Amino acid sequence: MTLDGYTSAQTRRRFLRTTVAAVAGATLCDVEKLLAAPPFVRMDVGGMTATTSALVSYGKAIDAMKLLPATNPLSWAYQAAIHGTTMGGPPQPAWNTCEHGTLEFLSWHRMYLYWFERIIRKQSGDPNFALPFWNYESAAERYLPPPFRTSGTGLYVADVNRGNGWNAGTSFLLSTTVSTTGCMPQLPFNSFSSNLEGTPHNVVHIAFGSTGGWMGSISTAAQDPIFYLHHCNIDRLWNAWLAQGGGRSDPLSDATWKTKKFLFFDENGKQVWMTGCDILRAQEQLGYTYEGEPTQVKQYCPIKLRPPWWHGIYEVLGPWPPIKLPPGPDPAPFELDVRSLRERLLKIAAERNTDIVIQLTDVMAERQPNVYWEVYVGLPKDEPAAAESRFYVGNLAIFGAGVQGEGHGTARSAQFELRLNDAVRAALSSRDQGSLSLRFVARGAGMKEQSEIRNNTMVSVGKATIAVRRLQKARTP
Ligand code: C2O
């Protein structure tokens, strides 16, 4: 099904069909009431309690889905396996199809949530159900939402699979885990998407992984009901990014992004295929909004003339020596000789629409790391690594992509790009510094009782280079 380009009458008809299907069994009168209602609103879980209907319905649906066999597309196990699974036996349609480290990261997960939400709506018998989102960037929501911590409900996962301290309320998300300051200012879609995928997306997963939770690996993550609230937040941030304007746009010049078909199941267990063009406008095409979000930006696939969009032109300045992050304590800082670059770097750091970035490419981990790394550039030797400092440039967070054996069969390496303008200014302007240090500090979940966290696997960074990124506006041919 391709929904884009429908007139509003067609959209309404589609909505009617969708809604009728969603409440199969409801009386016509109920359906009419639904049609008069505004779209589904995905609400902030921070305002909810265990008796809020969205959470009651969610738990009820999960219980019902757990009773179905894993071969039934509507079962809890099957839905999670669409994301990723280690289940043996013959692989079923759509299993292990999540997109990570690709341009389709956001679009695939939006589709996945959409069909999952419809299944929950039907399984719960609650025609008003909409998934909540976990707004962890709010300082009040750094702990696992309390309704997910009560045993005996569908929302609960035992410590052994959720990780230590989340149910007890002693583990929490660090401020560097939930930050969107790296991704939101980005102008090109690919820079935004990959930054957001890293932080907060990957890092939130890893925070659970650091304590032993299912959420810490792509092949188990979607078994935890909190997964879908995490992803609603990521999906909401996509809308929020677009709403900032300034030339931000979905990658409508990318044919694969627009037309690649992904397989899911509707609430009746029937196969459905979707493309990027089907999910551009959440409210209009999929019938939902997020609580408190700005007016959604409407983008369209079949339009000839589009406003120009941003893309980056790169110039590589120099490589750091090879980088390995071995298991155990943090490695010593890596030094880049910048004597010949110093003047230029300072000049570039002050230019408009220009960024100095560090590119970490060909990143491979031997297995899913239990930590992420805060990255510091130019941090003086005697200064402690504090995320508030100007030398903190973002995170290296490997989840799925870049992990051997976790790329759904293909071992695809990961890459990261972090903006260095402030750090370079801070490091090079004050004194006559001949080198730039690059330091990695392992982090996991925050813990009430301080315990040290250590990397559990070998990570190699194929290349770490300092580069200049100049943003230009291009027009879609
Ligand atoms: Cu496909 Cu957050 O994972």
Short mmCIF file of C-alpha atoms and ligand atoms in Angstrom, two decimals:
data_model
loop_
_atom_site.label_atom_id
_atom_site.label_comp_id
_atom_site.label_asym_id
_atom_site.label_seq_id
_atom_site.Cartn_x
_atom_site.Cartn_y
_atom_site.Cartn_z
CA MET A 1 0.00 0.00 0.00
CA THR A 2 1.27 3.41 -0.88
CA LEU A 3 -0.64 6.16 0.80
CA ASP A 4 1.20 9.25 -0.26
CA GLY A 5 -0.41 11.69 -2.64
CA TYR A 6 -3.96 10.83 -1.65
CA THR A 7 -6.47 13.65 -1.62
CA SER A 8 -7.95 14.41 1.75
CA ALA A 9 -11.15 12.60 0.79
CA GLN A 10 -9.10 9.53 0.02
CA THR A 11 -7.24 9.96 3.25
CA ARG A 12 -10.50 10.09 5.11
CA ARG A 13 -11.67 6.94 3.40
CA ARG A 14 -8.44 5.24 4.27
CA PHE A 15 -8.80 6.41 7.84
CA LEU A 16 -12.32 5.00 7.88
CA ARG A 17 -11.07 1.66 6.64
CA THR A 18 -8.23 1.67 9.13
CA THR A 19 -10.45 2.62 12.00
CA VAL A 20 -13.10 0.10 11.11
CA ALA A 21 -10.43 -2.57 11.07
CA ALA A 22 -9.00 -1.35 14.36
CA VAL A 23 -12.32 -1.78 16.12
CA ALA A 24 -13.61 -4.80 14.27
CA GLY A 25 -16.53 -5.94 16.32
CA ALA A 26 -17.51 -2.47 17.50
CA THR A 27 -20.92 -1.16 16.53
CA LEU A 28 -21.30 1.32 13.71
CA CYS A 29 -22.23 3.96 16.22
CA ASP A 30 -18.89 3.50 18.04
CA VAL A 31 -17.07 3.82 14.75
CA GLU A 32 -18.81 7.09 14.02
CA LYS A 33 -17.85 8.39 17.42
CA LEU A 34 -14.25 7.47 16.69
CA LEU A 35 -14.30 9.25 13.38
CA ALA A 36 -15.49 12.41 15.05
CA ALA A 37 -12.61 12.17 17.50
CA PRO A 38 -9.27 13.87 16.92
CA PRO A 39 -6.28 11.64 16.02
CA PHE A 40 -4.68 9.35 18.58
CA VAL A 41 -2.41 11.28 20.91
CA ARG A 42 0.71 9.55 22.20
CA MET A 43 1.13 10.93 25.73
CA ASP A 44 4.13 11.46 27.99
CA VAL A 45 4.37 8.49 30.39
CA GLY A 46 5.65 10.92 33.03
CA GLY A 47 2.08 12.07 33.62
CA MET A 48 0.74 8.53 34.05
CA THR A 49 0.14 6.13 36.92
CA ALA A 50 -0.47 2.39 36.99
CA THR A 51 -4.21 3.05 36.65
CA THR A 52 -3.98 5.32 33.60
CA SER A 53 -5.99 3.61 30.87
CA ALA A 54 -3.19 3.63 28.28
CA LEU A 55 -0.95 1.63 30.65
CA VAL A 56 -3.72 -0.66 31.85
CA SER A 57 -4.59 -1.45 28.22
CA TYR A 58 -0.95 -1.91 27.27
CA GLY A 59 -0.40 -4.41 30.09
CA LYS A 60 -3.59 -6.25 29.25
CA ALA A 61 -2.66 -6.58 25.57
CA ILE A 62 0.82 -7.85 26.45
CA ASP A 63 -0.69 -10.53 28.70
CA ALA A 64 -3.00 -11.60 25.88
CA MET A 65 -0.20 -11.66 23.31
CA LYS A 66 2.02 -13.76 25.56
CA LEU A 67 -0.63 -16.51 25.42
CA LEU A 68 -0.26 -16.82 21.64
CA PRO A 69 2.33 -19.16 20.11
CA ALA A 70 5.56 -17.58 18.82
CA THR A 71 4.59 -18.49 15.26
CA ASN A 72 1.52 -16.23 15.46
CA PRO A 73 2.41 -12.75 14.15
CA LEU A 74 0.24 -11.19 16.84
CA SER A 75 2.13 -12.88 19.68
CA TRP A 76 4.45 -10.93 21.95
CA ALA A 77 7.38 -13.14 20.94
CA TYR A 78 6.76 -12.69 17.22
CA GLN A 79 6.39 -8.92 17.45
CA ALA A 80 9.66 -8.66 19.36
CA ALA A 81 11.31 -11.01 16.86
CA ILE A 82 10.44 -8.66 14.00
CA HIS A 83 12.93 -6.33 15.62
CA GLY A 84 15.43 -9.06 16.42
CA THR A 85 15.57 -12.49 17.98
CA THR A 86 17.81 -15.33 19.00
CA MET A 87 14.92 -17.83 18.80
CA GLY A 88 15.82 -21.02 17.00
CA GLY A 89 13.63 -22.91 14.56
CA PRO A 90 12.67 -21.83 11.07
CA PRO A 91 12.85 -18.03 10.75
CA GLN A 92 9.44 -16.49 10.22
CA PRO A 93 8.52 -13.69 7.79
CA ALA A 94 9.81 -10.25 8.86
CA TRP A 95 11.91 -11.56 11.75
CA ASN A 96 15.19 -9.74 12.36
CA THR A 97 14.42 -6.83 10.07
CA CYS A 98 15.16 -3.75 12.22
CA GLU A 99 17.22 -1.05 10.54
CA HIS A 100 20.24 0.23 12.43
CA GLY A 101 23.11 2.31 11.16
CA THR A 102 21.20 3.03 7.95
CA LEU A 103 19.20 5.94 6.55
CA GLU A 104 16.04 3.90 7.25
CA PHE A 105 16.60 3.78 11.02
CA LEU A 106 13.85 6.31 11.77
CA SER A 107 11.41 5.29 9.08
CA TRP A 108 11.59 1.55 9.83
CA HIS A 109 10.99 2.07 13.55
CA ARG A 110 8.07 4.43 12.83
CA MET A 111 6.41 1.72 10.73
CA TYR A 112 7.13 -0.91 13.36
CA LEU A 113 5.54 1.20 16.13
CA TYR A 114 2.54 2.00 13.98
CA TRP A 115 1.55 -1.62 13.37
CA PHE A 116 2.52 -2.68 16.87
CA GLU A 117 0.26 0.03 18.30
CA ARG A 118 -2.67 -1.16 16.18
CA ILE A 119 -2.12 -4.69 17.42
CA ILE A 120 -2.05 -3.51 21.04
CA ARG A 121 -5.23 -1.51 20.41
CA LYS A 122 -7.05 -4.57 19.21
CA GLN A 123 -5.59 -7.02 21.73
CA SER A 124 -6.45 -4.69 24.61
CA GLY A 125 -9.99 -4.06 23.41
CA ASP A 126 -9.35 -0.35 24.01
CA PRO A 127 -10.27 1.55 20.82
CA ASN A 128 -8.61 4.72 22.15
CA PHE A 129 -5.25 3.17 22.92
CA ALA A 130 -2.15 5.09 21.89
CA LEU A 131 1.41 4.23 22.94
CA PRO A 132 2.94 6.54 25.55
CA PHE A 133 6.41 8.00 25.08
CA TRP A 134 9.24 8.06 27.62
CA ASN A 135 10.37 11.65 27.89
CA TYR A 136 13.65 10.92 29.68
CA GLU A 137 15.22 14.19 28.71
CA SER A 138 13.02 15.70 31.39
CA ALA A 139 14.96 15.58 34.66
CA ALA A 140 11.87 14.11 36.34
CA GLU A 141 11.87 11.01 34.11
CA ARG A 142 15.36 9.54 34.40
CA TYR A 143 14.19 6.47 36.30
CA LEU A 144 12.15 3.64 34.82
CA PRO A 145 8.51 4.82 34.95
CA PRO A 146 7.04 3.29 38.16
CA PRO A 147 4.12 1.44 36.49
CA PHE A 148 6.72 -0.75 34.70
CA ARG A 149 8.25 -1.85 37.99
CA THR A 150 5.30 -3.72 39.52
CA SER A 151 5.46 -7.49 39.23
CA GLY A 152 2.31 -9.25 38.12
CA THR A 153 1.52 -6.80 35.31
CA GLY A 154 2.28 -7.17 31.62
CA LEU A 155 4.60 -4.16 31.87
CA TYR A 156 6.96 -5.87 34.30
CA VAL A 157 10.19 -7.64 33.39
CA ALA A 158 12.18 -9.43 36.11
CA ASP A 159 15.56 -7.96 37.10
CA VAL A 160 17.48 -10.71 35.34
CA ASN A 161 16.20 -9.47 31.99
CA ARG A 162 15.62 -5.83 32.76
CA GLY A 163 18.97 -5.24 34.43
CA ASN A 164 19.86 -4.43 38.01
CA GLY A 165 18.35 -1.48 39.75
CA TRP A 166 15.69 -0.40 37.27
CA ASN A 167 12.79 -2.07 39.04
CA ALA A 168 14.25 -1.09 42.40
CA GLY A 169 14.53 2.53 41.32
CA THR A 170 18.28 2.74 41.96
CA SER A 171 19.50 2.77 38.34
CA PHE A 172 18.88 5.84 36.25
CA LEU A 173 19.83 7.51 32.98
CA LEU A 174 22.77 9.93 33.08
CA SER A 175 22.45 13.38 31.56
CA THR A 176 24.90 12.46 28.77
CA THR A 177 22.62 9.51 27.96
CA VAL A 178 19.48 11.51 27.29
CA SER A 179 20.91 14.61 25.65
CA THR A 180 19.55 15.82 22.31
CA THR A 181 21.96 18.75 22.01
CA GLY A 182 24.10 16.80 19.53
CA CYS A 183 21.32 15.78 17.15
CA MET A 184 18.74 18.59 17.15
CA PRO A 185 20.91 21.40 15.69
CA GLN A 186 21.98 19.20 12.74
CA LEU A 187 20.67 20.38 9.37
CA PRO A 188 21.24 17.44 6.96
CA PHE A 189 18.90 14.50 7.58
CA ASN A 190 21.67 11.93 7.60
CA SER A 191 23.64 13.86 10.23
CA PHE A 192 20.54 14.27 12.36
CA SER A 193 19.49 10.66 12.02
CA SER A 194 22.87 9.15 12.83
CA ASN A 195 23.45 11.52 15.74
CA LEU A 196 20.01 10.77 17.18
CA GLU A 197 20.52 7.07 16.65
CA GLY A 198 23.70 7.34 18.71
CA THR A 199 22.44 9.65 21.44
CA PRO A 200 19.96 9.30 22.99
CA HIS A 201 18.86 6.15 21.13
CA ASN A 202 21.80 3.75 21.41
CA VAL A 203 22.90 5.13 24.74
CA VAL A 204 19.54 4.50 26.42
CA HIS A 205 19.72 0.89 25.23
CA ILE A 206 23.28 0.54 26.49
CA ALA A 207 22.39 2.02 29.89
CA PHE A 208 20.06 -0.98 30.35
CA GLY A 209 22.63 -3.30 28.83
CA SER A 210 25.25 -2.14 31.34
CA THR A 211 23.11 -3.65 34.09
CA GLY A 212 22.34 -6.85 32.17
CA GLY A 213 18.97 -5.96 30.62
CA TRP A 214 17.29 -7.23 27.43
CA MET A 215 17.23 -3.64 26.19
CA GLY A 216 21.00 -3.76 25.75
CA SER A 217 21.04 -5.92 22.63
CA ILE A 218 19.07 -5.61 19.37
CA SER A 219 18.16 -9.28 19.42
CA THR A 220 16.39 -9.06 22.80
CA ALA A 221 15.47 -5.37 23.24
CA ALA A 222 11.90 -5.44 21.94
CA GLN A 223 10.85 -8.04 24.53
CA ASP A 224 10.83 -5.32 27.18
CA PRO A 225 7.61 -3.27 27.04
CA ILE A 226 9.60 -0.10 27.80
CA PHE A 227 11.30 -0.50 24.40
CA TYR A 228 8.25 0.86 22.58
CA LEU A 229 8.05 3.94 24.82
CA HIS A 230 11.72 4.63 24.20
CA HIS A 231 11.09 4.42 20.48
CA CYS A 232 8.02 6.65 20.60
CA ASN A 233 10.28 9.27 22.11
CA ILE A 234 12.80 8.83 19.30
CA ASP A 235 9.96 9.08 16.77
CA ARG A 236 8.66 12.22 18.49
CA LEU A 237 12.13 13.79 18.29
CA TRP A 238 12.08 13.26 14.53
CA ASN A 239 8.94 15.42 14.32
CA ALA A 240 10.49 17.97 16.67
CA TRP A 241 13.61 18.16 14.54
CA LEU A 242 11.63 18.82 11.34
CA ALA A 243 9.51 21.44 13.10
CA GLN A 244 12.62 23.53 13.73
CA GLY A 245 12.63 24.37 10.00
CA GLY A 246 15.76 26.06 8.66
CA GLY A 247 15.92 23.74 5.63
CA ARG A 248 15.54 20.51 7.60
CA SER A 249 13.95 17.83 5.45
CA ASP A 250 13.40 14.12 5.16
CA PRO A 251 15.72 12.48 2.60
CA LEU A 252 13.27 12.84 -0.28
CA SER A 253 16.07 12.77 -2.82
CA ASP A 254 16.96 9.24 -1.78
CA ALA A 255 15.09 6.70 -3.91
CA THR A 256 15.79 3.79 -1.57
CA TRP A 257 14.54 5.68 1.44
CA LYS A 258 11.33 6.49 -0.37
CA THR A 259 10.55 3.19 -2.06
CA LYS A 260 12.13 0.33 -0.14
CA LYS A 261 9.34 -1.94 1.10
CA PHE A 262 9.24 -3.32 4.61
CA LEU A 263 7.03 -6.12 5.84
CA PHE A 264 4.82 -5.95 8.95
CA PHE A 265 1.55 -7.44 10.17
CA ASP A 266 -1.70 -5.66 10.81
CA GLU A 267 -3.92 -6.25 13.84
CA ASN A 268 -5.57 -9.20 12.08
CA GLY A 269 -2.26 -10.89 11.42
CA LYS A 270 -2.31 -10.04 7.72
CA GLN A 271 0.92 -9.07 5.97
CA VAL A 272 1.31 -5.39 5.09
CA TRP A 273 4.11 -3.62 3.24
CA MET A 274 5.17 -0.04 3.80
CA THR A 275 7.59 2.47 2.31
CA GLY A 276 9.11 5.75 3.47
CA CYS A 277 6.54 7.66 1.44
CA ASP A 278 3.76 6.08 3.54
CA ILE A 279 4.97 7.48 6.85
CA LEU A 280 6.14 11.05 6.17
CA ARG A 281 3.20 12.73 7.89
CA ALA A 282 2.35 11.00 11.15
CA GLN A 283 -0.96 12.71 11.72
CA GLU A 284 -2.26 12.71 8.18
CA GLN A 285 -1.06 9.29 7.07
CA LEU A 286 -0.93 7.36 10.34
CA GLY A 287 -3.45 9.22 12.48
CA TYR A 288 -1.36 10.18 15.51
CA THR A 289 0.30 13.14 17.18
CA TYR A 290 2.43 13.53 20.31
CA GLU A 291 1.34 15.38 23.41
CA GLY A 292 2.78 18.88 23.40
CA GLU A 293 4.47 18.71 20.01
CA PRO A 294 4.55 21.64 17.57
CA THR A 295 2.45 21.43 14.41
CA GLN A 296 3.76 18.54 12.37
CA VAL A 297 5.63 19.45 9.20
CA LYS A 298 4.02 17.97 6.11
CA GLN A 299 6.37 16.61 3.51
CA TYR A 300 5.30 14.86 0.33
CA CYS A 301 6.97 12.35 -1.94
CA PRO A 302 5.44 13.07 -5.35
CA ILE A 303 6.29 16.73 -5.72
CA LYS A 304 8.65 17.86 -8.45
CA LEU A 305 10.00 21.07 -7.00
CA ARG A 306 11.23 20.94 -3.44
CA PRO A 307 12.89 23.54 -1.30
CA PRO A 308 16.65 23.09 -1.22
CA TRP A 309 17.99 20.77 1.47
CA TRP A 310 21.25 20.70 3.37
CA HIS A 311 24.16 18.43 2.76
CA GLY A 312 27.75 18.44 3.98
CA ILE A 313 30.97 18.71 1.98
CA TYR A 314 33.94 17.26 3.81
CA GLU A 315 37.63 18.02 3.87
CA VAL A 316 39.80 15.68 5.91
CA LEU A 317 42.54 17.41 7.89
CA GLY A 318 44.33 14.62 9.69
CA PRO A 319 44.10 11.22 11.35
CA TRP A 320 44.68 10.24 14.94
CA PRO A 321 46.79 7.10 15.37
CA PRO A 322 44.80 3.79 15.30
CA ILE A 323 42.41 3.46 18.21
CA LYS A 324 41.50 0.40 20.23
CA LEU A 325 39.20 0.35 23.21
CA PRO A 326 40.12 -2.90 24.96
CA PRO A 327 38.10 -4.60 27.69
CA GLY A 328 38.95 -3.30 31.14
CA PRO A 329 39.83 0.20 32.28
CA ASP A 330 39.71 3.23 29.96
CA PRO A 331 42.70 3.58 27.63
CA ALA A 332 45.14 6.48 27.87
CA PRO A 333 44.27 9.52 25.72
CA PHE A 334 45.22 9.42 22.03
CA GLU A 335 47.16 12.45 20.81
CA LEU A 336 46.87 14.21 17.44
CA ASP A 337 49.73 16.50 16.44
CA VAL A 338 48.10 19.80 15.44
CA ARG A 339 51.09 22.14 15.25
CA SER A 340 50.60 22.69 11.52
CA LEU A 341 46.80 22.83 11.81
CA ARG A 342 46.34 25.10 14.79
CA GLU A 343 45.87 28.43 12.98
CA ARG A 344 43.53 26.95 10.40
CA LEU A 345 41.43 25.13 12.93
CA LEU A 346 40.89 28.27 14.96
CA LYS A 347 39.88 30.18 11.85
CA ILE A 348 37.49 27.47 10.67
CA ALA A 349 35.92 27.15 14.11
CA ALA A 350 34.65 30.71 13.70
CA GLU A 351 33.16 30.29 10.18
CA ARG A 352 29.44 30.17 9.50
CA ASN A 353 27.80 26.91 8.38
CA THR A 354 31.08 25.16 9.01
CA ASP A 355 31.88 22.55 11.57
CA ILE A 356 35.02 20.89 12.72
CA VAL A 357 34.12 17.28 13.32
CA ILE A 358 35.73 14.09 14.44
CA GLN A 359 34.80 11.12 12.30
CA LEU A 360 35.08 7.69 13.84
CA THR A 361 34.69 5.18 11.03
CA ASP A 362 34.96 1.41 10.56
CA VAL A 363 34.02 0.94 14.17
CA MET A 364 33.66 -2.74 15.09
CA ALA A 365 33.00 -4.38 18.44
CA GLU A 366 33.59 -8.08 19.06
CA ARG A 367 30.27 -8.24 20.87
CA GLN A 368 27.61 -5.80 22.05
CA PRO A 369 29.46 -3.46 24.43
CA ASN A 370 27.99 -3.03 27.91
CA VAL A 371 29.15 0.59 27.97
CA TYR A 372 29.13 3.70 25.88
CA TRP A 373 31.96 6.21 25.86
CA GLU A 374 31.83 9.91 26.57
CA VAL A 375 34.28 11.47 24.13
CA TYR A 376 36.52 14.37 25.18
CA VAL A 377 38.72 16.33 22.80
CA GLY A 378 41.46 18.60 24.11
CA LEU A 379 40.80 17.81 27.76
CA PRO A 380 43.92 18.83 29.74
CA LYS A 381 45.62 15.89 31.48
CA ASP A 382 44.97 17.16 34.97
CA GLU A 383 41.28 17.92 34.43
CA PRO A 384 38.62 15.37 35.36
CA ALA A 385 36.26 14.24 32.58
CA ALA A 386 33.09 16.19 33.28
CA ALA A 387 30.26 16.32 30.76
CA GLU A 388 29.67 19.99 31.57
CA SER A 389 33.13 20.90 30.28
CA ARG A 390 33.70 22.39 26.85
CA PHE A 391 35.89 19.41 25.99
CA TYR A 392 33.01 16.94 26.03
CA VAL A 393 31.94 16.48 22.41
CA GLY A 394 29.38 13.63 22.56
CA ASN A 395 29.25 9.87 22.82
CA LEU A 396 30.53 6.81 21.06
CA ALA A 397 27.65 4.38 21.47
CA ILE A 398 27.60 1.10 19.58
CA PHE A 399 24.29 -0.74 19.40
CA GLY A 400 23.62 -3.41 16.81
CA ALA A 401 25.39 -1.79 13.87
CA GLY A 402 29.11 -2.29 14.35
CA VAL A 403 28.74 -5.39 16.49
CA GLN A 404 30.03 -8.67 15.12
CA GLY A 405 27.18 -11.12 14.66
CA GLU A 406 24.45 -8.56 15.29
CA GLY A 407 23.89 -7.00 11.89
CA HIS A 408 21.22 -9.59 10.98
CA GLY A 409 23.93 -11.73 9.44
CA THR A 410 26.01 -8.96 7.91
CA ALA A 411 28.77 -7.48 10.02
CA ARG A 412 28.33 -3.84 9.07
CA SER A 413 30.72 -1.43 10.76
CA ALA A 414 29.44 1.70 12.48
CA GLN A 415 30.46 5.31 12.11
CA PHE A 416 30.12 8.38 14.23
CA GLU A 417 30.58 12.07 13.70
CA LEU A 418 30.86 14.54 16.56
CA ARG A 419 31.10 18.31 16.40
CA LEU A 420 34.27 19.82 17.84
CA ASN A 421 33.96 23.58 17.33
CA ASP A 422 33.72 24.51 21.01
CA ALA A 423 36.26 21.96 22.17
CA VAL A 424 38.78 23.07 19.55
CA ARG A 425 38.35 26.69 20.52
CA ALA A 426 38.74 25.89 24.18
CA ALA A 427 41.78 23.68 23.63
CA LEU A 428 43.72 25.70 21.08
CA SER A 429 43.01 29.34 21.85
CA SER A 430 44.14 29.54 25.45
CA ARG A 431 47.65 28.24 25.12
CA ASP A 432 50.17 27.20 22.57
CA GLN A 433 49.09 23.61 22.38
CA GLY A 434 50.81 21.28 19.94
CA SER A 435 48.47 18.32 20.19
CA LEU A 436 44.81 17.51 20.65
CA SER A 437 44.02 14.68 22.99
CA LEU A 438 41.15 12.30 22.35
CA ARG A 439 39.84 10.59 25.45
CA PHE A 440 37.19 7.89 25.90
CA VAL A 441 35.43 7.50 29.23
CA ALA A 442 33.24 4.41 29.68
CA ARG A 443 29.75 4.95 31.11
CA GLY A 444 26.64 2.91 31.69
CA ALA A 445 23.59 3.40 33.84
CA GLY A 446 23.72 5.89 36.67
CA MET A 447 23.69 4.07 40.01
CA LYS A 448 22.68 5.28 43.42
CA GLU A 449 25.44 3.32 45.06
CA GLN A 450 28.49 4.27 43.03
CA SER A 451 29.98 1.33 41.22
CA GLU A 452 32.63 1.45 38.56
CA ILE A 453 31.74 0.29 35.10
CA ARG A 454 34.19 -1.45 32.79
CA ASN A 455 34.06 -2.20 29.10
CA ASN A 456 33.50 -5.90 28.40
CA THR A 457 34.73 -6.22 24.82
CA MET A 458 37.32 -5.19 22.24
CA VAL A 459 36.30 -2.25 20.07
CA SER A 460 38.42 -1.06 17.21
CA VAL A 461 38.01 2.27 15.51
CA GLY A 462 39.31 1.83 11.96
CA LYS A 463 39.90 5.51 11.51
CA ALA A 464 39.57 8.62 13.65
CA THR A 465 40.00 11.77 11.63
CA ILE A 466 39.52 15.43 12.18
CA ALA A 467 37.63 16.99 9.28
CA VAL A 468 35.88 20.15 8.20
CA ARG A 469 32.22 19.94 7.23
CA ARG A 470 30.84 22.76 5.15
CA LEU A 471 27.08 22.82 4.78
CA GLN A 472 25.59 23.65 1.41
CA LYS A 473 22.11 23.80 0.10
CA ALA A 474 21.36 21.49 -2.78
CA ARG A 475 18.27 21.16 -4.91
CA THR A 476 16.68 17.82 -5.67
CA PRO A 477 17.04 17.17 -9.39
CU1 C2O B 1 15.92 -1.11 16.59
CU2 C2O B 1 16.09 1.00 19.72
O1 C2O B 1 16.19 -0.32 18.36
#
